[in-house]
Amino acid sequence: MIQLCSNDDPPVSFTVPRKAVELSKTIKTMLEDLEGFDMEQTPIPLPNVDAPTLELIVKWVEQHQDDPPPVEKPRVEDDDSDDSDADDDQEPEVVIPEWDKKFLPTDDEQKNQLFKLLNAANYLEIKPLLDIGCKYVADKISGQTVEWVRDYLNMENDYTPEEEAKLKEEIAWAEGL
Amino acid sequence: QMLGNILLSAAFRTQDRSIELSDLPDEILLKICAYTPFPDRLSLEEVNYRFNTLTLSVWRKKKIITVPDDLGSLRRGAFIPTWSSCLEKFDKSMQILVNHCPLVQALHFASHRHLQVFIQSALFPQIQQLNLQLKEVVISHLYCIDQHAVTALAEACPLLQTLVIEEPYPLLYRIRPDSMQVCQQRISNLEPGLGQLQEENSR
């Protein structure tokens, strides 16, 4: 068993089976690098993860610890020499499993928690969790107005009125076809 | 133990605070952009500078344009009912797609359930106008093609190396005499069963 500590003061600690915690590439690499240390006695602090987020992470890795490992696509070093028929503009299709749909903090008041979870999944390199979280946000954005998206993402419109008008003009073709 | 102490000292640098999506690193936003369908990516471009840059970088990775699917997806939910209605708007909408996708090397004419696609010579000058650096054209369904059409296509796309017909009989045409290696490589990338290499460019 491995102990993970949140960044709270005082830190909150969670004890997680090693197999589950190794779903995080970051922690797996750390454990491999520290082979020989008694890691069961050394709590691993996670500076970017608070207790509620860590609790979610632990729940997710415990649920998915027996999943088959994801198949990783070989990386193409030189884009120009890639003559395969694969299109690289879009991520591979991701289907959010039923359990994960219920697991993700999807209520509007939990939006902040969802973003923290994405941040933690990214920091801990838990790719499948990051994928389903990003897919959820992408689905949420789909079909919404620009104003709605700005509000949901809490992003300021930093275009000048002239720039905004020019941009609207450039993509107006998509509306008018 | 010392290592644990070092890690613990780092642990308190970031205390609990609220996070907005705008606080997240680019790689997360990029992933969200990549999972967003094309028409909604256009909305993302309008959100702000950061999203504009990120969505454009996703478009820039696109190497294949599929017609009419990619064009249809840009119409915000509208379905293109016929091939002709797609052709009618081909040059205008393709120009935008091409502007967004400077790395595009292949054009895929896909057929829909009720749409049997025959490539039309009238389309070739339009393709030529777009100045695409096409190395490959794929036609998903084509019963016959003649020497004239292949020559016209080769003239419209000076860099074109291969023409692939997917159905009803999988065929791969070598357009340039020096592109045998490309053809062999292309065959190995295709689905099993699509393995015939047509040596000459007429049939």
mmCIF file of C-alpha atoms in Angstrom:
data_model
loop_
_atom_site.group_PDB
_atom_site.id
_atom_site.type_symbol
_atom_site.label_atom_id
_atom_site.label_comp_id
_atom_site.label_asym_id
_atom_site.label_seq_id
_atom_site.Cartn_x
_atom_site.Cartn_y
_atom_site.Cartn_z
ATOM 1 C CA MET A 1 0.000 0.000 0.000
ATOM 2 C CA ILE A 2 1.151 3.535 -0.770
ATOM 3 C CA GLN A 3 0.258 6.687 1.122
ATOM 4 C CA LEU A 4 -0.655 9.842 -0.791
ATOM 5 C CA CYS A 5 -0.868 13.223 0.938
ATOM 6 C CA SER A 6 -2.923 16.202 -0.164
ATOM 7 C CA ASN A 7 -1.569 19.752 -0.179
ATOM 8 C CA ASP A 8 -3.837 20.849 2.680
ATOM 9 C CA ASP A 9 -2.555 22.142 5.990
ATOM 10 C CA PRO A 10 -2.500 19.717 7.715
ATOM 11 C CA PRO A 11 -2.218 17.283 4.828
ATOM 12 C CA VAL A 12 -4.865 14.605 4.436
ATOM 13 C CA SER A 13 -3.448 11.183 3.745
ATOM 14 C CA PHE A 14 -4.968 8.355 1.701
ATOM 15 C CA THR A 15 -3.727 4.779 1.598
ATOM 16 C CA VAL A 16 -4.016 3.268 -1.857
ATOM 17 C CA PRO A 17 -3.062 -0.150 -3.306
ATOM 18 C CA ARG A 18 0.164 0.128 -5.314
ATOM 19 C CA LYS A 19 -1.480 -1.335 -8.403
ATOM 20 C CA ALA A 20 -4.128 1.390 -8.332
ATOM 21 C CA VAL A 21 -1.723 4.233 -7.652
ATOM 22 C CA GLU A 22 0.447 3.110 -10.565
ATOM 23 C CA LEU A 23 -2.292 4.228 -12.941
ATOM 24 C CA SER A 24 -0.609 7.579 -12.386
ATOM 25 C CA LYS A 25 2.443 7.670 -14.630
ATOM 26 C CA THR A 26 3.970 10.387 -12.444
ATOM 27 C CA ILE A 27 3.760 8.262 -9.298
ATOM 28 C CA LYS A 28 4.690 5.043 -11.107
ATOM 29 C CA THR A 29 7.894 6.654 -12.394
ATOM 30 C CA MET A 30 8.625 8.040 -8.945
ATOM 31 C CA LEU A 31 8.186 4.607 -7.355
ATOM 32 C CA GLU A 32 10.402 2.995 -9.975
ATOM 33 C CA ASP A 33 13.086 5.629 -9.444
ATOM 34 C CA LEU A 34 12.937 5.066 -5.695
ATOM 35 C CA GLU A 35 13.159 1.290 -5.860
ATOM 36 C CA GLY A 36 14.966 0.223 -2.700
ATOM 37 C CA PHE A 37 13.353 2.875 -0.481
ATOM 38 C CA ASP A 38 10.556 1.653 1.745
ATOM 39 C CA MET A 39 7.836 3.649 0.037
ATOM 40 C CA GLU A 40 5.107 2.036 2.130
ATOM 41 C CA GLN A 41 6.488 4.024 5.068
ATOM 42 C CA THR A 42 7.051 7.266 3.112
ATOM 43 C CA PRO A 43 3.972 9.320 2.350
ATOM 44 C CA ILE A 44 4.040 10.855 -1.117
ATOM 45 C CA PRO A 45 3.010 14.515 -1.012
ATOM 46 C CA LEU A 46 1.082 15.859 -3.990
ATOM 47 C CA PRO A 47 1.659 19.629 -4.058
ATOM 48 C CA ASN A 48 -1.014 20.369 -6.654
ATOM 49 C CA VAL A 49 -3.838 18.250 -5.274
ATOM 50 C CA ASP A 50 -6.182 19.147 -2.429
ATOM 51 C CA ALA A 51 -8.001 16.584 -0.279
ATOM 52 C CA PRO A 52 -11.405 16.529 -2.036
ATOM 53 C CA THR A 53 -9.651 16.167 -5.409
ATOM 54 C CA LEU A 54 -7.286 13.505 -4.108
ATOM 55 C CA GLU A 55 -10.259 11.625 -2.707
ATOM 56 C CA LEU A 56 -11.789 11.598 -6.194
ATOM 57 C CA ILE A 57 -8.501 10.483 -7.741
ATOM 58 C CA VAL A 58 -8.182 7.629 -5.248
ATOM 59 C CA LYS A 59 -11.763 6.568 -5.921
ATOM 60 C CA TRP A 60 -11.131 6.565 -9.664
ATOM 61 C CA VAL A 61 -7.843 4.646 -9.600
ATOM 62 C CA GLU A 62 -9.285 2.056 -7.237
ATOM 63 C CA GLN A 63 -12.238 1.550 -9.560
ATOM 64 C CA HIS A 64 -10.034 1.250 -12.658
ATOM 65 C CA GLN A 65 -7.015 -0.614 -11.259
ATOM 66 C CA ASP A 66 -7.979 -3.843 -13.051
ATOM 67 C CA ASP A 67 -8.700 -2.226 -16.419
ATOM 68 C CA PRO A 68 -6.537 -3.471 -19.305
ATOM 69 C CA PRO A 69 -3.729 -0.994 -20.027
ATOM 70 C CA PRO A 70 -4.578 1.494 -22.803
ATOM 71 C CA VAL A 71 -2.982 0.809 -26.188
ATOM 72 C CA GLU A 72 -0.600 3.636 -26.940
ATOM 73 C CA LYS A 73 -0.223 4.804 -30.530
ATOM 74 C CA PRO A 74 3.427 4.871 -31.602
ATOM 75 C CA ARG A 75 4.666 8.412 -31.790
ATOM 76 C CA VAL A 76 5.516 9.713 -35.255
ATOM 77 C CA GLU A 77 8.677 11.767 -35.000
ATOM 78 C CA ASP A 78 8.546 13.527 -38.319
ATOM 79 C CA ASP A 79 5.111 14.743 -39.307
ATOM 80 C CA ASP A 80 6.053 15.393 -42.909
ATOM 81 C CA SER A 81 7.263 11.869 -43.474
ATOM 82 C CA ASP A 82 4.047 10.370 -42.147
ATOM 83 C CA ASP A 83 2.273 8.968 -45.147
ATOM 84 C CA SER A 84 -0.191 6.931 -43.197
ATOM 85 C CA ASP A 85 -3.874 7.490 -43.761
ATOM 86 C CA ALA A 86 -4.440 8.407 -40.132
ATOM 87 C CA ASP A 87 -5.859 11.858 -39.547
ATOM 88 C CA ASP A 88 -4.247 13.671 -36.656
ATOM 89 C CA ASP A 89 -6.623 16.537 -36.149
ATOM 90 C CA GLN A 90 -8.823 14.876 -33.615
ATOM 91 C CA GLU A 91 -8.298 12.805 -30.511
ATOM 92 C CA PRO A 92 -9.304 9.146 -30.826
ATOM 93 C CA GLU A 93 -12.936 8.471 -30.043
ATOM 94 C CA VAL A 94 -13.550 8.414 -26.289
ATOM 95 C CA VAL A 95 -16.663 6.927 -24.776
ATOM 96 C CA ILE A 96 -17.277 7.907 -21.171
ATOM 97 C CA PRO A 97 -18.178 4.690 -19.319
ATOM 98 C CA GLU A 98 -21.367 4.656 -17.224
ATOM 99 C CA TRP A 99 -19.513 4.480 -13.919
ATOM 100 C CA ASP A 100 -17.350 7.454 -14.912
ATOM 101 C CA LYS A 101 -20.407 9.461 -15.981
ATOM 102 C CA LYS A 102 -21.748 9.148 -12.453
ATOM 103 C CA PHE A 103 -18.308 9.704 -10.964
ATOM 104 C CA LEU A 104 -17.430 12.979 -12.713
ATOM 105 C CA PRO A 105 -18.446 16.089 -10.771
ATOM 106 C CA THR A 106 -20.737 17.397 -13.465
ATOM 107 C CA ASP A 107 -23.207 19.627 -11.609
ATOM 108 C CA ASP A 108 -22.752 23.295 -12.387
ATOM 109 C CA GLU A 109 -21.868 24.073 -8.778
ATOM 110 C CA GLN A 110 -19.166 21.372 -8.993
ATOM 111 C CA LYS A 111 -17.556 22.922 -12.059
ATOM 112 C CA ASN A 112 -14.586 24.076 -10.016
ATOM 113 C CA GLN A 113 -14.080 20.547 -8.696
ATOM 114 C CA LEU A 114 -14.156 19.160 -12.233
ATOM 115 C CA PHE A 115 -11.430 21.585 -13.322
ATOM 116 C CA LYS A 116 -9.345 20.658 -10.270
ATOM 117 C CA LEU A 117 -9.771 16.997 -11.183
ATOM 118 C CA LEU A 118 -8.574 17.686 -14.751
ATOM 119 C CA ASN A 119 -5.599 19.584 -13.384
ATOM 120 C CA ALA A 120 -4.741 16.755 -10.996
ATOM 121 C CA ALA A 121 -5.172 14.074 -13.686
ATOM 122 C CA ASN A 122 -2.830 16.074 -15.908
ATOM 123 C CA TYR A 123 -0.271 16.579 -13.131
ATOM 124 C CA LEU A 124 -0.413 12.908 -12.121
ATOM 125 C CA GLU A 125 -0.470 11.785 -15.780
ATOM 126 C CA ILE A 126 -3.598 9.672 -15.519
ATOM 127 C CA LYS A 127 -4.404 9.825 -19.217
ATOM 128 C CA PRO A 128 -7.710 7.908 -19.304
ATOM 129 C CA LEU A 129 -9.136 10.124 -16.553
ATOM 130 C CA LEU A 130 -7.897 13.268 -18.301
ATOM 131 C CA ASP A 131 -9.415 12.013 -21.565
ATOM 132 C CA ILE A 132 -12.880 11.425 -20.172
ATOM 133 C CA GLY A 133 -12.813 14.737 -18.285
ATOM 134 C CA CYS A 134 -11.795 16.685 -21.384
ATOM 135 C CA LYS A 135 -14.358 14.800 -23.473
ATOM 136 C CA TYR A 136 -17.027 15.743 -20.949
ATOM 137 C CA VAL A 137 -16.080 19.446 -21.147
ATOM 138 C CA ALA A 138 -15.935 19.291 -24.970
ATOM 139 C CA ASP A 139 -19.419 17.730 -25.071
ATOM 140 C CA LYS A 140 -20.685 20.373 -22.655
ATOM 141 C CA ILE A 141 -19.355 23.176 -24.880
ATOM 142 C CA SER A 142 -20.705 21.648 -28.108
ATOM 143 C CA GLY A 143 -23.602 23.510 -29.618
ATOM 144 C CA GLN A 144 -23.383 26.443 -27.193
ATOM 145 C CA THR A 145 -23.005 30.104 -28.043
ATOM 146 C CA VAL A 146 -19.668 31.868 -27.717
ATOM 147 C CA GLU A 147 -21.009 33.912 -24.793
ATOM 148 C CA TRP A 148 -22.114 30.750 -22.994
ATOM 149 C CA VAL A 149 -18.710 29.136 -23.542
ATOM 150 C CA ARG A 150 -16.947 32.261 -22.232
ATOM 151 C CA ASP A 151 -19.111 32.209 -19.149
ATOM 152 C CA TYR A 152 -18.690 28.453 -18.567
ATOM 153 C CA LEU A 153 -14.930 28.601 -18.976
ATOM 154 C CA ASN A 154 -14.730 31.905 -17.131
ATOM 155 C CA MET A 155 -12.677 33.423 -19.893
ATOM 156 C CA GLU A 156 -12.570 37.107 -20.714
ATOM 157 C CA ASN A 157 -13.174 38.317 -24.215
ATOM 158 C CA ASP A 158 -9.824 39.948 -24.892
ATOM 159 C CA TYR A 159 -10.509 40.917 -28.507
ATOM 160 C CA THR A 160 -10.953 44.541 -29.452
ATOM 161 C CA PRO A 161 -14.370 45.247 -31.050
ATOM 162 C CA GLU A 162 -12.609 45.578 -34.415
ATOM 163 C CA GLU A 163 -10.836 42.241 -34.044
ATOM 164 C CA GLU A 164 -14.030 40.552 -32.958
ATOM 165 C CA ALA A 165 -15.921 41.944 -35.955
ATOM 166 C CA LYS A 166 -13.150 40.761 -38.289
ATOM 167 C CA LEU A 167 -13.192 37.286 -36.764
ATOM 168 C CA LYS A 168 -16.965 37.043 -37.050
ATOM 169 C CA GLU A 169 -16.714 38.108 -40.674
ATOM 170 C CA GLU A 170 -14.044 35.481 -41.384
ATOM 171 C CA ILE A 171 -16.113 32.604 -40.055
ATOM 172 C CA ALA A 172 -19.500 33.927 -41.110
ATOM 173 C CA TRP A 173 -19.345 31.578 -44.098
ATOM 174 C CA ALA A 174 -19.946 28.671 -41.751
ATOM 175 C CA GLU A 175 -23.255 30.162 -40.610
ATOM 176 C CA GLY A 176 -24.368 31.183 -44.056
ATOM 177 C CA LEU A 177 -23.701 28.076 -46.092
ATOM 178 C CA GLN B 1 12.918 9.922 4.800
ATOM 179 C CA MET B 2 14.929 12.925 3.583
ATOM 180 C CA LEU B 3 13.292 12.602 0.182
ATOM 181 C CA GLY B 4 9.891 12.531 1.858
ATOM 182 C CA ASN B 5 10.724 15.731 3.730
ATOM 183 C CA ILE B 6 11.801 17.467 0.527
ATOM 184 C CA LEU B 7 8.616 16.426 -1.206
ATOM 185 C CA LEU B 8 6.536 17.491 1.789
ATOM 186 C CA SER B 9 8.150 20.924 1.843
ATOM 187 C CA ALA B 10 7.088 21.336 -1.767
ATOM 188 C CA ALA B 11 3.603 20.179 -0.932
ATOM 189 C CA PHE B 12 2.550 23.389 0.722
ATOM 190 C CA ARG B 13 3.504 25.708 -2.066
ATOM 191 C CA THR B 14 0.034 25.453 -3.492
ATOM 192 C CA GLN B 15 -2.790 25.664 -1.052
ATOM 193 C CA ASP B 16 -6.399 24.927 -1.850
ATOM 194 C CA ARG B 17 -7.954 27.620 -3.972
ATOM 195 C CA SER B 18 -10.554 27.722 -6.636
ATOM 196 C CA ILE B 19 -9.474 26.851 -10.166
ATOM 197 C CA GLU B 20 -11.083 27.988 -13.367
ATOM 198 C CA LEU B 21 -10.487 26.407 -16.720
ATOM 199 C CA SER B 22 -8.526 29.493 -17.689
ATOM 200 C CA ASP B 23 -6.013 28.593 -14.951
ATOM 201 C CA LEU B 24 -5.305 25.215 -16.485
ATOM 202 C CA PRO B 25 -2.275 24.535 -18.673
ATOM 203 C CA ASP B 26 -2.465 24.636 -22.458
ATOM 204 C CA GLU B 27 -2.204 20.861 -22.815
ATOM 205 C CA ILE B 28 -5.580 20.391 -21.091
ATOM 206 C CA LEU B 29 -7.267 23.091 -23.170
ATOM 207 C CA LEU B 30 -5.726 21.588 -26.310
ATOM 208 C CA LYS B 31 -7.228 18.228 -25.469
ATOM 209 C CA ILE B 32 -10.630 19.841 -24.973
ATOM 210 C CA CYS B 33 -10.263 21.597 -28.344
ATOM 211 C CA ALA B 34 -9.326 18.304 -30.004
ATOM 212 C CA TYR B 35 -12.420 16.565 -28.614
ATOM 213 C CA THR B 36 -14.663 19.401 -29.769
ATOM 214 C CA PRO B 37 -16.384 18.860 -33.138
ATOM 215 C CA PHE B 38 -15.319 21.207 -35.945
ATOM 216 C CA PRO B 39 -18.228 23.696 -35.863
ATOM 217 C CA ASP B 40 -17.811 24.143 -32.140
ATOM 218 C CA ARG B 41 -14.103 24.675 -32.582
ATOM 219 C CA LEU B 42 -15.063 27.743 -34.573
ATOM 220 C CA SER B 43 -16.940 29.004 -31.514
ATOM 221 C CA LEU B 44 -13.862 28.325 -29.435
ATOM 222 C CA GLU B 45 -11.813 30.462 -31.806
ATOM 223 C CA GLU B 46 -14.103 33.342 -30.936
ATOM 224 C CA VAL B 47 -13.778 32.933 -27.164
ATOM 225 C CA ASN B 48 -10.446 34.712 -26.757
ATOM 226 C CA TYR B 49 -6.885 34.919 -28.061
ATOM 227 C CA ARG B 50 -5.706 31.905 -26.092
ATOM 228 C CA PHE B 51 -8.418 29.615 -27.412
ATOM 229 C CA ASN B 52 -7.981 31.035 -30.893
ATOM 230 C CA THR B 53 -4.307 30.080 -30.871
ATOM 231 C CA LEU B 54 -5.012 26.662 -29.398
ATOM 232 C CA THR B 55 -7.837 25.743 -31.767
ATOM 233 C CA LEU B 56 -5.805 26.887 -34.749
ATOM 234 C CA SER B 57 -3.004 24.615 -33.606
ATOM 235 C CA VAL B 58 -5.449 21.687 -33.610
ATOM 236 C CA TRP B 59 -6.607 22.511 -37.144
ATOM 237 C CA ARG B 60 -2.991 22.763 -38.228
ATOM 238 C CA LYS B 61 -2.442 19.080 -37.421
ATOM 239 C CA LYS B 62 -5.122 17.978 -39.848
ATOM 240 C CA LYS B 63 -3.715 16.073 -42.802
ATOM 241 C CA ILE B 64 -6.831 14.719 -44.462
ATOM 242 C CA ILE B 65 -9.913 16.638 -45.544
ATOM 243 C CA THR B 66 -12.934 14.423 -45.966
ATOM 244 C CA VAL B 67 -15.626 15.668 -48.326
ATOM 245 C CA PRO B 68 -18.483 16.153 -47.716
ATOM 246 C CA ASP B 69 -18.143 15.257 -44.019
ATOM 247 C CA ASP B 70 -15.712 17.995 -43.025
ATOM 248 C CA LEU B 71 -17.622 20.557 -45.048
ATOM 249 C CA GLY B 72 -20.896 19.361 -43.591
ATOM 250 C CA SER B 73 -19.573 19.533 -40.069
ATOM 251 C CA LEU B 74 -18.779 23.194 -40.615
ATOM 252 C CA ARG B 75 -22.414 23.930 -41.234
ATOM 253 C CA ARG B 76 -23.241 23.741 -37.547
ATOM 254 C CA GLY B 77 -25.442 20.697 -37.511
ATOM 255 C CA ALA B 78 -26.852 20.926 -41.023
ATOM 256 C CA PHE B 79 -26.669 17.769 -43.100
ATOM 257 C CA ILE B 80 -25.603 18.033 -46.721
ATOM 258 C CA PRO B 81 -28.352 16.126 -48.538
ATOM 259 C CA THR B 82 -26.721 15.687 -51.928
ATOM 260 C CA TRP B 83 -23.314 15.603 -53.472
ATOM 261 C CA SER B 84 -24.265 18.409 -55.860
ATOM 262 C CA SER B 85 -25.262 20.725 -53.030
ATOM 263 C CA CYS B 86 -21.853 20.070 -51.543
ATOM 264 C CA LEU B 87 -20.133 20.864 -54.841
ATOM 265 C CA GLU B 88 -22.086 24.077 -55.180
ATOM 266 C CA LYS B 89 -20.350 25.458 -52.102
ATOM 267 C CA PHE B 90 -17.162 23.467 -52.533
ATOM 268 C CA ASP B 91 -14.675 26.187 -53.375
ATOM 269 C CA LYS B 92 -15.811 28.689 -50.775
ATOM 270 C CA SER B 93 -15.990 26.346 -47.833
ATOM 271 C CA MET B 94 -12.972 24.351 -48.919
ATOM 272 C CA GLN B 95 -10.936 27.542 -48.995
ATOM 273 C CA ILE B 96 -11.665 28.099 -45.313
ATOM 274 C CA LEU B 97 -10.854 24.504 -44.474
ATOM 275 C CA VAL B 98 -7.620 24.786 -46.407
ATOM 276 C CA ASN B 99 -6.747 28.056 -44.669
ATOM 277 C CA HIS B 100 -7.178 26.301 -41.356
ATOM 278 C CA CYS B 101 -5.289 23.186 -42.397
ATOM 279 C CA PRO B 102 -2.011 24.081 -44.110
ATOM 280 C CA LEU B 103 -0.654 20.531 -43.703
ATOM 281 C CA VAL B 104 -3.406 18.797 -45.614
ATOM 282 C CA GLN B 105 -1.956 16.218 -47.968
ATOM 283 C CA ALA B 106 -4.982 14.107 -48.798
ATOM 284 C CA LEU B 107 -8.500 14.660 -49.978
ATOM 285 C CA HIS B 108 -11.004 11.936 -49.225
ATOM 286 C CA PHE B 109 -14.262 11.878 -51.163
ATOM 287 C CA ALA B 110 -16.446 9.837 -48.872
ATOM 288 C CA SER B 111 -19.793 8.441 -49.817
ATOM 289 C CA HIS B 112 -22.820 8.719 -47.619
ATOM 290 C CA ARG B 113 -25.406 6.030 -47.095
ATOM 291 C CA HIS B 114 -27.610 7.234 -49.933
ATOM 292 C CA LEU B 115 -24.947 9.018 -51.870
ATOM 293 C CA GLN B 116 -22.947 7.365 -54.575
ATOM 294 C CA VAL B 117 -19.976 9.535 -55.246
ATOM 295 C CA PHE B 118 -18.632 9.929 -58.746
ATOM 296 C CA ILE B 119 -15.753 12.286 -59.032
ATOM 297 C CA GLN B 120 -16.534 15.022 -61.519
ATOM 298 C CA SER B 121 -13.963 16.576 -63.798
ATOM 299 C CA ALA B 122 -15.604 19.941 -63.138
ATOM 300 C CA LEU B 123 -14.277 19.673 -59.621
ATOM 301 C CA PHE B 124 -10.644 19.392 -60.638
ATOM 302 C CA PRO B 125 -10.082 23.061 -61.579
ATOM 303 C CA GLN B 126 -11.576 24.006 -58.211
ATOM 304 C CA ILE B 127 -9.132 21.715 -56.463
ATOM 305 C CA GLN B 128 -6.343 23.296 -58.503
ATOM 306 C CA GLN B 129 -7.399 26.785 -57.416
ATOM 307 C CA LEU B 130 -7.086 25.830 -53.776
ATOM 308 C CA ASN B 131 -3.349 25.242 -54.246
ATOM 309 C CA LEU B 132 -3.449 22.182 -52.033
ATOM 310 C CA GLN B 133 -0.226 20.226 -51.701
ATOM 311 C CA LEU B 134 -2.131 16.996 -52.223
ATOM 312 C CA LYS B 135 -0.189 13.761 -52.276
ATOM 313 C CA GLU B 136 -3.241 11.545 -52.292
ATOM 314 C CA VAL B 137 -6.852 11.500 -53.360
ATOM 315 C CA VAL B 138 -9.152 8.832 -51.970
ATOM 316 C CA ILE B 139 -12.536 8.068 -53.477
ATOM 317 C CA SER B 140 -14.603 5.836 -51.318
ATOM 318 C CA HIS B 141 -16.945 4.528 -54.013
ATOM 319 C CA LEU B 142 -16.293 4.536 -57.736
ATOM 320 C CA TYR B 143 -17.330 2.054 -60.404
ATOM 321 C CA CYS B 144 -15.099 3.256 -63.198
ATOM 322 C CA ILE B 145 -12.541 5.910 -63.971
ATOM 323 C CA ASP B 146 -10.900 6.613 -67.314
ATOM 324 C CA GLN B 147 -7.463 7.772 -68.386
ATOM 325 C CA HIS B 148 -8.754 11.265 -69.104
ATOM 326 C CA ALA B 149 -10.040 11.756 -65.562
ATOM 327 C CA VAL B 150 -6.828 10.483 -64.022
ATOM 328 C CA THR B 151 -4.743 12.785 -66.227
ATOM 329 C CA ALA B 152 -6.976 15.747 -65.342
ATOM 330 C CA LEU B 153 -6.628 14.937 -61.664
ATOM 331 C CA ALA B 154 -2.846 14.639 -61.957
ATOM 332 C CA GLU B 155 -2.721 18.021 -63.680
ATOM 333 C CA ALA B 156 -4.909 19.616 -61.022
ATOM 334 C CA CYS B 157 -2.653 18.272 -58.276
ATOM 335 C CA PRO B 158 0.992 18.457 -59.382
ATOM 336 C CA LEU B 159 2.272 16.645 -56.272
ATOM 337 C CA LEU B 160 -0.301 13.866 -56.394
ATOM 338 C CA GLN B 161 1.279 10.435 -55.950
ATOM 339 C CA THR B 162 -1.587 8.039 -55.409
ATOM 340 C CA LEU B 163 -5.264 7.680 -56.138
ATOM 341 C CA VAL B 164 -7.118 5.220 -53.939
ATOM 342 C CA ILE B 165 -10.494 3.717 -54.772
ATOM 343 C CA GLU B 166 -11.961 2.005 -51.741
ATOM 344 C CA GLU B 167 -15.138 0.385 -53.100
ATOM 345 C CA PRO B 168 -16.524 -1.666 -54.738
ATOM 346 C CA TYR B 169 -13.103 -2.955 -55.823
ATOM 347 C CA PRO B 170 -10.173 -1.708 -53.734
ATOM 348 C CA LEU B 171 -7.570 -0.210 -56.032
ATOM 349 C CA LEU B 172 -4.530 1.951 -55.652
ATOM 350 C CA TYR B 173 -3.308 3.907 -58.681
ATOM 351 C CA ARG B 174 0.260 5.097 -58.961
ATOM 352 C CA ILE B 175 0.054 8.568 -60.453
ATOM 353 C CA ARG B 176 3.768 9.410 -60.700
ATOM 354 C CA PRO B 177 6.266 6.959 -62.162
ATOM 355 C CA ASP B 178 8.605 7.511 -59.217
ATOM 356 C CA SER B 179 6.060 6.911 -56.480
ATOM 357 C CA MET B 180 6.263 3.107 -56.263
ATOM 358 C CA GLN B 181 7.726 3.247 -52.773
ATOM 359 C CA VAL B 182 4.909 5.540 -51.650
ATOM 360 C CA CYS B 183 2.410 3.054 -53.050
ATOM 361 C CA GLN B 184 3.989 0.130 -51.242
ATOM 362 C CA GLN B 185 4.012 2.069 -47.998
ATOM 363 C CA ARG B 186 0.419 3.142 -48.559
ATOM 364 C CA ILE B 187 -0.677 -0.443 -49.126
ATOM 365 C CA SER B 188 0.858 -1.504 -45.851
ATOM 366 C CA ASN B 189 -1.152 1.232 -44.131
ATOM 367 C CA LEU B 190 -4.441 0.203 -45.641
ATOM 368 C CA GLU B 191 -6.961 -2.168 -44.164
ATOM 369 C CA PRO B 192 -6.302 -5.847 -44.920
ATOM 370 C CA GLY B 193 -7.967 -6.760 -48.179
ATOM 371 C CA LEU B 194 -7.140 -3.523 -49.928
ATOM 372 C CA GLY B 195 -3.935 -4.784 -51.390
ATOM 373 C CA GLN B 196 -4.123 -4.595 -55.148
ATOM 374 C CA LEU B 197 -1.698 -2.341 -56.857
ATOM 375 C CA GLN B 198 -2.732 -1.118 -60.274
ATOM 376 C CA GLU B 199 0.532 -0.680 -62.126
ATOM 377 C CA GLU B 200 -0.752 1.526 -64.900
ATOM 378 C CA ASN B 201 -2.939 4.545 -64.334
ATOM 379 C CA SER B 202 -5.671 3.513 -66.713
ATOM 380 C CA ARG B 203 -8.189 0.758 -66.536
#
